[in-house]
CSV table of C-alpha atoms in Angstrom, one decimal:
chain,number,residue,atom,x,y,z
A,4,MET,CA,124.5,108.5,41.6
A,5,LYS,CA,124.8,105.2,43.3
A,6,GLU,CA,125.8,103.5,40.0
A,7,GLU,CA,128.5,106.1,39.4
A,8,ASP,CA,129.8,105.7,43.0
A,9,SER,CA,129.9,101.9,42.5
A,10,ILE,CA,131.8,102.3,39.2
A,11,PHE,CA,134.1,104.8,40.9
A,12,ASN,CA,134.8,102.5,43.8
A,13,ILE,CA,135.6,99.5,41.6
A,14,THR,CA,137.9,101.6,39.5
A,15,ASP,CA,139.8,102.7,42.6
A,16,ALA,CA,140.1,99.1,43.9
A,17,VAL,CA,141.5,98.0,40.5
A,18,ALA,CA,143.9,100.9,40.6
A,19,ASP,CA,145.1,100.1,44.1
A,20,LEU,CA,145.6,96.5,43.1
A,21,TRP,CA,147.5,97.5,40.1
A,22,ASN,CA,149.7,99.8,42.1
A,23,LYS,CA,150.4,97.0,44.6
A,24,LEU,CA,151.3,94.6,41.9
A,25,GLY,CA,153.6,97.2,40.4
A,26,SER,CA,155.3,97.8,43.7
A,27,TRP,CA,155.7,94.1,44.2
A,28,LEU,CA,157.1,93.8,40.7
A,29,ASP,CA,159.6,96.6,41.5
A,30,ALA,CA,160.6,94.9,44.7
A,31,LEU,CA,161.0,91.6,42.9
A,32,ILE,CA,163.2,93.2,40.3
A,33,LEU,CA,165.3,94.9,43.0
A,34,LYS,CA,165.5,91.6,44.9
A,35,LEU,CA,166.2,89.5,41.8
A,36,PRO,CA,169.9,89.4,42.3
A,37,ASN,CA,169.4,88.4,45.9
A,38,ILE,CA,166.9,85.7,44.9
A,39,ILE,CA,169.3,84.3,42.3
A,40,LEU,CA,172.1,84.4,44.8
A,41,ALA,CA,169.9,82.6,47.4
A,42,ILE,CA,169.0,79.9,44.9
A,43,LEU,CA,172.7,79.5,44.1
A,44,VAL,CA,173.5,79.2,47.8
A,45,LEU,CA,171.0,76.5,48.3
A,46,ILE,CA,172.3,74.6,45.3
A,47,LEU,CA,175.9,75.1,46.5
A,48,PHE,CA,175.1,73.8,50.0
A,49,TYR,CA,173.2,70.8,48.6
A,50,LEU,CA,176.2,69.8,46.5
A,51,LEU,CA,178.4,70.4,49.5
A,52,ALA,CA,176.2,68.1,51.6
A,53,LYS,CA,176.3,65.5,48.9
A,54,TYR,CA,180.1,65.5,48.6
A,55,SER,CA,180.6,65.8,52.4
A,56,VAL,CA,178.5,62.6,52.9
A,57,LYS,CA,180.7,60.8,50.3
A,58,LEU,CA,183.9,62.0,52.0
A,59,ILE,CA,182.8,61.0,55.5
A,60,ARG,CA,181.6,57.6,54.3
A,61,ARG,CA,184.9,56.9,52.6
A,62,LEU,CA,186.9,58.0,55.7
A,63,LEU,CA,184.7,55.9,58.1
A,64,GLU,CA,184.8,52.8,55.8
A,65,HIS,CA,188.6,53.2,55.6
A,66,LYS,CA,188.8,53.0,59.4
A,67,ASN,CA,186.5,49.9,59.4
A,68,VAL,CA,183.7,51.7,61.3
A,69,ALA,CA,180.4,49.9,61.8
A,70,ARG,CA,177.9,50.3,59.0
A,71,SER,CA,175.2,51.6,61.4
A,72,ILE,CA,177.5,54.4,62.6
A,73,ILE,CA,178.3,55.4,59.0
A,74,ASN,CA,174.7,55.6,58.0
A,75,ILE,CA,173.7,57.7,61.0
A,76,SER,CA,176.8,60.0,60.8
A,77,THR,CA,176.2,60.7,57.1
A,78,SER,CA,172.5,61.5,57.7
A,79,VAL,CA,173.3,63.9,60.5
A,80,VAL,CA,176.0,65.7,58.4
A,81,LYS,CA,173.7,66.0,55.4
A,82,VAL,CA,170.8,67.5,57.5
A,83,ILE,CA,173.2,70.0,59.2
A,84,VAL,CA,174.8,71.2,56.0
A,85,ILE,CA,171.5,71.7,54.2
A,86,ALA,CA,170.0,73.5,57.3
A,87,ILE,CA,173.0,75.9,57.3
A,88,GLY,CA,172.5,76.6,53.6
A,89,PHE,CA,168.8,77.4,54.2
A,90,PHE,CA,169.6,79.9,56.9
A,91,VAL,CA,172.3,81.5,54.8
A,92,ALA,CA,169.8,81.8,51.9
A,93,LEU,CA,167.3,83.6,54.2
A,94,GLY,CA,170.1,86.0,55.3
A,95,VAL,CA,170.9,86.8,51.7
A,96,LEU,CA,167.2,87.7,51.1
A,97,ASP,CA,167.3,90.0,54.1
A,98,LEU,CA,164.7,88.0,55.8
A,99,ASN,CA,166.2,88.2,59.3
A,100,LYS,CA,162.8,88.8,60.9
A,101,VAL,CA,161.4,85.7,59.1
A,102,LEU,CA,164.4,83.7,60.2
A,103,THR,CA,163.8,84.8,63.8
A,104,SER,CA,160.2,83.8,63.5
A,105,VAL,CA,161.1,80.5,62.0
A,106,LEU,CA,163.5,79.7,64.8
A,107,ALA,CA,161.0,80.7,67.5
A,108,GLY,CA,158.2,78.7,65.9
A,109,ALA,CA,160.6,75.7,65.5
A,110,GLY,CA,161.4,75.9,69.2
A,111,VAL,CA,157.7,75.8,70.1
A,112,VAL,CA,156.8,73.1,67.6
A,113,GLY,CA,159.9,71.1,68.7
A,114,LEU,CA,158.8,71.3,72.4
A,115,ALA,CA,155.3,70.2,71.5
A,116,ILE,CA,156.6,67.3,69.3
A,117,GLY,CA,159.0,66.3,72.0
A,118,LEU,CA,156.3,66.0,74.6
A,119,ALA,CA,154.0,64.1,72.3
A,120,LEU,CA,156.7,61.7,71.0
A,121,GLN,CA,158.7,61.0,74.2
A,122,GLY,CA,158.7,57.3,73.5
A,123,THR,CA,159.8,57.7,69.9
A,124,LEU,CA,162.6,60.2,70.8
A,125,HIS,CA,163.7,57.8,73.5
A,126,ASN,CA,163.9,55.1,70.9
A,127,THR,CA,165.8,57.4,68.5
A,128,PHE,CA,168.4,58.3,71.1
A,129,SER,CA,168.8,54.6,72.0
A,130,GLY,CA,169.5,54.0,68.3
A,131,VAL,CA,172.3,56.6,68.4
A,132,ILE,CA,173.7,54.9,71.5
A,133,LEU,CA,173.6,51.5,69.8
A,134,SER,CA,175.2,52.8,66.7
A,135,PHE,CA,178.3,53.8,68.6
A,136,ARG,CA,178.5,50.7,70.8
A,137,PRO,CA,181.2,48.3,69.5
A,138,GLU,CA,179.3,45.4,71.3
A,139,LEU,CA,176.6,45.4,68.6
A,140,GLU,CA,177.3,45.6,64.9
A,141,VAL,CA,175.7,44.5,61.7
A,142,GLY,CA,176.5,40.8,61.0
A,143,ASP,CA,176.7,39.9,64.7
A,144,TRP,CA,174.7,37.0,66.1
A,145,ILE,CA,172.8,38.1,69.2
A,146,GLU,CA,170.3,36.9,71.7
A,147,SER,CA,167.9,39.4,73.3
A,148,ASN,CA,164.4,39.8,74.5
A,149,GLY,CA,163.7,36.1,73.9
A,150,PHE,CA,164.9,36.2,70.2
A,151,SER,CA,168.2,35.2,68.6
A,152,GLY,CA,169.5,35.8,65.1
A,153,GLU,CA,171.9,37.8,62.9
A,154,VAL,CA,171.8,41.6,63.1
A,155,ILE,CA,171.0,42.8,59.6
A,156,GLU,CA,170.1,46.5,60.3
A,157,VAL,CA,170.6,49.0,63.1
A,158,ASN,CA,168.7,52.3,62.5
A,159,LEU,CA,167.3,55.1,64.6
A,160,ARG,CA,164.1,53.2,65.4
A,161,ASN,CA,164.9,49.5,65.8
A,162,VAL,CA,167.3,46.6,65.4
A,163,VAL,CA,166.3,44.0,62.8
A,164,ILE,CA,167.6,40.5,63.3
A,165,LYS,CA,167.2,37.5,61.0
A,166,GLN,CA,166.5,34.2,62.9
A,167,SER,CA,167.8,30.8,61.9
A,168,ASP,CA,164.4,30.0,60.3
A,169,ASN,CA,164.9,33.1,58.0
A,170,ASN,CA,162.2,35.2,59.7
A,171,LEU,CA,162.9,38.8,60.6
A,172,VAL,CA,162.4,40.2,64.1
A,173,VAL,CA,162.2,43.9,64.7
A,174,ILE,CA,163.2,44.9,68.2
A,175,PRO,CA,162.8,48.6,69.4
A,176,ASN,CA,166.2,50.2,70.2
A,177,VAL,CA,165.1,51.0,73.8
A,178,LYS,CA,164.5,47.3,74.4
A,179,ILE,CA,168.1,46.5,73.4
A,180,VAL,CA,169.5,49.3,75.5
A,181,GLU,CA,167.5,48.7,78.7
A,182,ASN,CA,167.7,44.9,78.6
A,183,PRO,CA,170.7,42.6,78.5
A,184,PHE,CA,171.7,40.9,75.3
A,185,LYS,CA,174.2,38.2,74.4
A,186,ASN,CA,176.5,38.6,71.5
A,187,PHE,CA,177.9,35.4,70.2
A,188,SER,CA,180.1,37.1,67.6
A,189,ASN,CA,182.2,39.1,70.1
A,190,THR,CA,184.3,36.0,70.8
A,191,GLN,CA,185.6,33.6,68.2
A,192,ARG,CA,186.0,30.7,70.7
A,193,SER,CA,183.4,29.7,73.3
A,194,ARG,CA,183.0,26.8,75.7
A,195,VAL,CA,180.4,24.2,74.7
A,196,SER,CA,178.7,21.9,77.3
A,197,LEU,CA,177.3,18.5,76.6
A,198,SER,CA,175.4,16.1,78.9
A,199,CYS,CA,175.5,12.3,78.7
A,200,GLY,CA,175.2,9.2,80.9
A,201,VAL,CA,176.7,5.7,81.2
A,202,GLY,CA,175.6,2.5,82.7
A,203,TYR,CA,176.2,1.7,86.4
A,204,GLU,CA,178.4,-1.2,85.4
A,205,SER,CA,180.9,1.1,83.6
A,206,ASP,CA,184.4,2.0,84.9
A,207,LEU,CA,184.0,5.7,85.4
A,208,GLU,CA,187.7,6.4,85.2
A,209,VAL,CA,187.9,4.7,81.8
A,210,VAL,CA,184.8,6.5,80.6
A,211,GLU,CA,186.4,9.8,81.6
A,212,LYS,CA,189.7,9.0,79.8
A,213,ILE,CA,188.0,7.9,76.6
A,214,ALA,CA,185.6,10.9,76.5
A,215,LYS,CA,188.3,13.5,77.1
A,216,SER,CA,190.6,12.0,74.5
A,217,THR,CA,187.8,11.7,71.9
A,218,ILE,CA,186.8,15.3,72.3
A,219,SER,CA,190.4,16.6,72.4
A,220,GLU,CA,191.1,14.9,69.0
A,221,LEU,CA,188.0,16.4,67.5
A,222,PHE,CA,188.3,19.9,68.9
A,223,ASN,CA,191.7,21.5,69.3
A,224,GLN,CA,192.2,23.1,72.7
A,225,GLU,CA,194.4,26.2,72.6
A,226,ASN,CA,196.7,27.7,75.3
A,227,LEU,CA,195.2,27.0,78.7
A,228,GLU,CA,192.0,25.5,77.3
A,229,GLU,CA,191.2,22.0,78.3
A,230,VAL,CA,188.4,19.4,78.1
A,231,GLU,CA,186.6,19.0,81.4
A,232,LEU,CA,184.4,16.2,82.6
A,233,ALA,CA,182.4,16.0,85.8
A,234,TYR,CA,180.0,13.4,86.9
A,235,THR,CA,176.8,15.1,88.1
A,236,GLU,CA,174.3,12.6,89.5
A,237,PHE,CA,173.2,9.1,89.9
A,238,GLY,CA,170.3,8.9,87.5
A,239,ASP,CA,167.4,6.4,87.4
A,240,SER,CA,169.2,4.2,84.9
A,241,SER,CA,172.6,5.9,84.4
A,242,ILE,CA,175.4,7.8,86.0
A,243,ASN,CA,175.2,11.2,84.3
A,244,PHE,CA,178.1,13.5,83.5
A,245,THR,CA,178.7,16.9,81.8
A,246,ILE,CA,181.7,17.4,79.4
A,247,ARG,CA,182.9,20.9,78.5
A,248,PHE,CA,185.2,21.8,75.7
A,249,TRP,CA,186.3,24.9,73.7
A,250,ALA,CA,185.5,25.3,70.0
A,251,GLU,CA,185.5,28.0,67.3
A,252,VAL,CA,181.8,29.1,67.5
A,253,SER,CA,180.5,32.6,66.9
A,254,LYS,CA,176.8,31.7,66.2
A,255,GLN,CA,174.1,29.5,67.7
A,256,ARG,CA,174.3,27.3,64.6
A,257,ASP,CA,178.0,26.7,65.3
A,258,ILE,CA,177.2,25.5,68.8
A,259,LEU,CA,174.5,23.2,67.5
A,260,PHE,CA,176.8,21.5,65.1
A,261,ALA,CA,179.7,21.4,67.6
A,262,LYS,CA,177.4,19.4,69.9
A,263,HIS,CA,176.4,17.2,66.9
A,264,LYS,CA,180.0,16.3,66.1
A,265,ALA,CA,180.7,15.6,69.8
A,266,ILE,CA,177.7,13.3,70.2
A,267,VAL,CA,178.6,11.3,67.1
A,268,ALA,CA,182.2,10.9,68.2
A,269,LEU,CA,181.4,9.9,71.8
A,270,LYS,CA,178.8,7.4,70.7
A,271,LYS,CA,181.3,5.8,68.3
A,272,ALA,CA,184.1,5.7,70.9
A,273,PHE,CA,181.7,4.2,73.6
A,274,ASP,CA,180.5,1.5,71.2
A,275,GLU,CA,184.1,0.6,70.3
A,276,ASN,CA,184.9,0.2,74.1
A,277,ASP,CA,181.7,-1.6,75.0
A,278,ILE,CA,180.5,1.3,77.2
A,279,ASN,CA,176.8,1.3,77.5
A,280,ILE,CA,174.7,4.5,77.2
A,281,PRO,CA,171.4,3.3,78.8
A,282,PHE,CA,168.0,4.6,78.2
A,283,PRO,CA,165.2,4.7,80.8
A,284,ILE,CA,163.4,1.4,81.3
A,285,ARG,CA,160.2,1.0,83.3
A,286,THR,CA,159.2,-2.4,84.4
A,287,LEU,CA,155.6,-3.2,85.2
A,288,ASP,CA,155.2,-6.3,87.5
A,289,PHE,CA,151.6,-7.2,88.0
A,290,GLY,CA,152.4,-10.4,89.9
A,291,LYS,CA,153.1,-8.6,93.2
A,292,ASN,CA,149.9,-6.7,93.1
A,293,LYS,CA,147.3,-9.4,92.7
A,294,PHE,CA,144.2,-9.1,94.9
A,295,ARG,CA,143.6,-12.0,97.2
A,296,SER,CA,140.1,-13.3,97.6
A,297,GLU,CA,138.8,-15.2,100.6
A,298,THR,CA,135.5,-16.8,101.5
A,299,ILE,CA,134.1,-15.9,104.9
A,300,SER,CA,131.3,-18.0,106.4
A,301,PHE,CA,129.0,-17.1,109.3
A,302,GLN,CA,127.3,-19.7,111.5
A,303,GLN,CA,123.9,-18.8,112.8
A,304,LYS,CA,123.0,-19.9,116.4
A,305,THR,CA,119.6,-21.3,117.1
């Protein structure tokens, strides 16, 4: 009896399984048009996202929008269009309950992820802010957080700059947003300062006239711009001055070579006019510091 019951139970189980498979197959056949339609919807929205990205990229490039803004804008549009297609496909399959569960679960998971990744999300939002700031664009030469270089990438996580020694520096977006940065490329002309000194025997008015004319011939001063010279101090071996002039500089390298040209021109002009640029001299005179020796005698009384 036990063997017959066992055989009977197994038969019933197989029959139940077969019935379930049959019902699933019937449901699949009934839902087949909806499944095909859902797949077509996903394909359609994928193609729509692809062409939307191309269209937005062309429009933004035509308006000379920053490359970082273009990349972020196209990424956001692509994600939104594909997400809409996914939800429409679920609606076609009559999976409204599943859709509600997915949205509820996504809300809970999103909250948990947001709490766990506060720093990362802060960095991401900082990247969005930087992408829409005209003060920072790809190709600019900036100085921030102790580093200076050319901006080669602005993404949702960090800003990548290439220094003059060709090394790359990755700075988190939040560091750029919360700390000041200097952009050399925002202005095509900047004021360059150079320090120098002349001997005490020099005629300071002549020195000023020669220095100003030399720099003015080398660097064109536009509109209200002018070359300025001010004597700053009586040094140990020279009277020091600072000369300031305007030049077309948009990178740190441009400032470096502007100073180079100015130094070469000033040295040549001073040499031609017998103006001395002294260097520090230290004189050691040992004659004034000799030790004097004397002999002292004591007389003993008897």
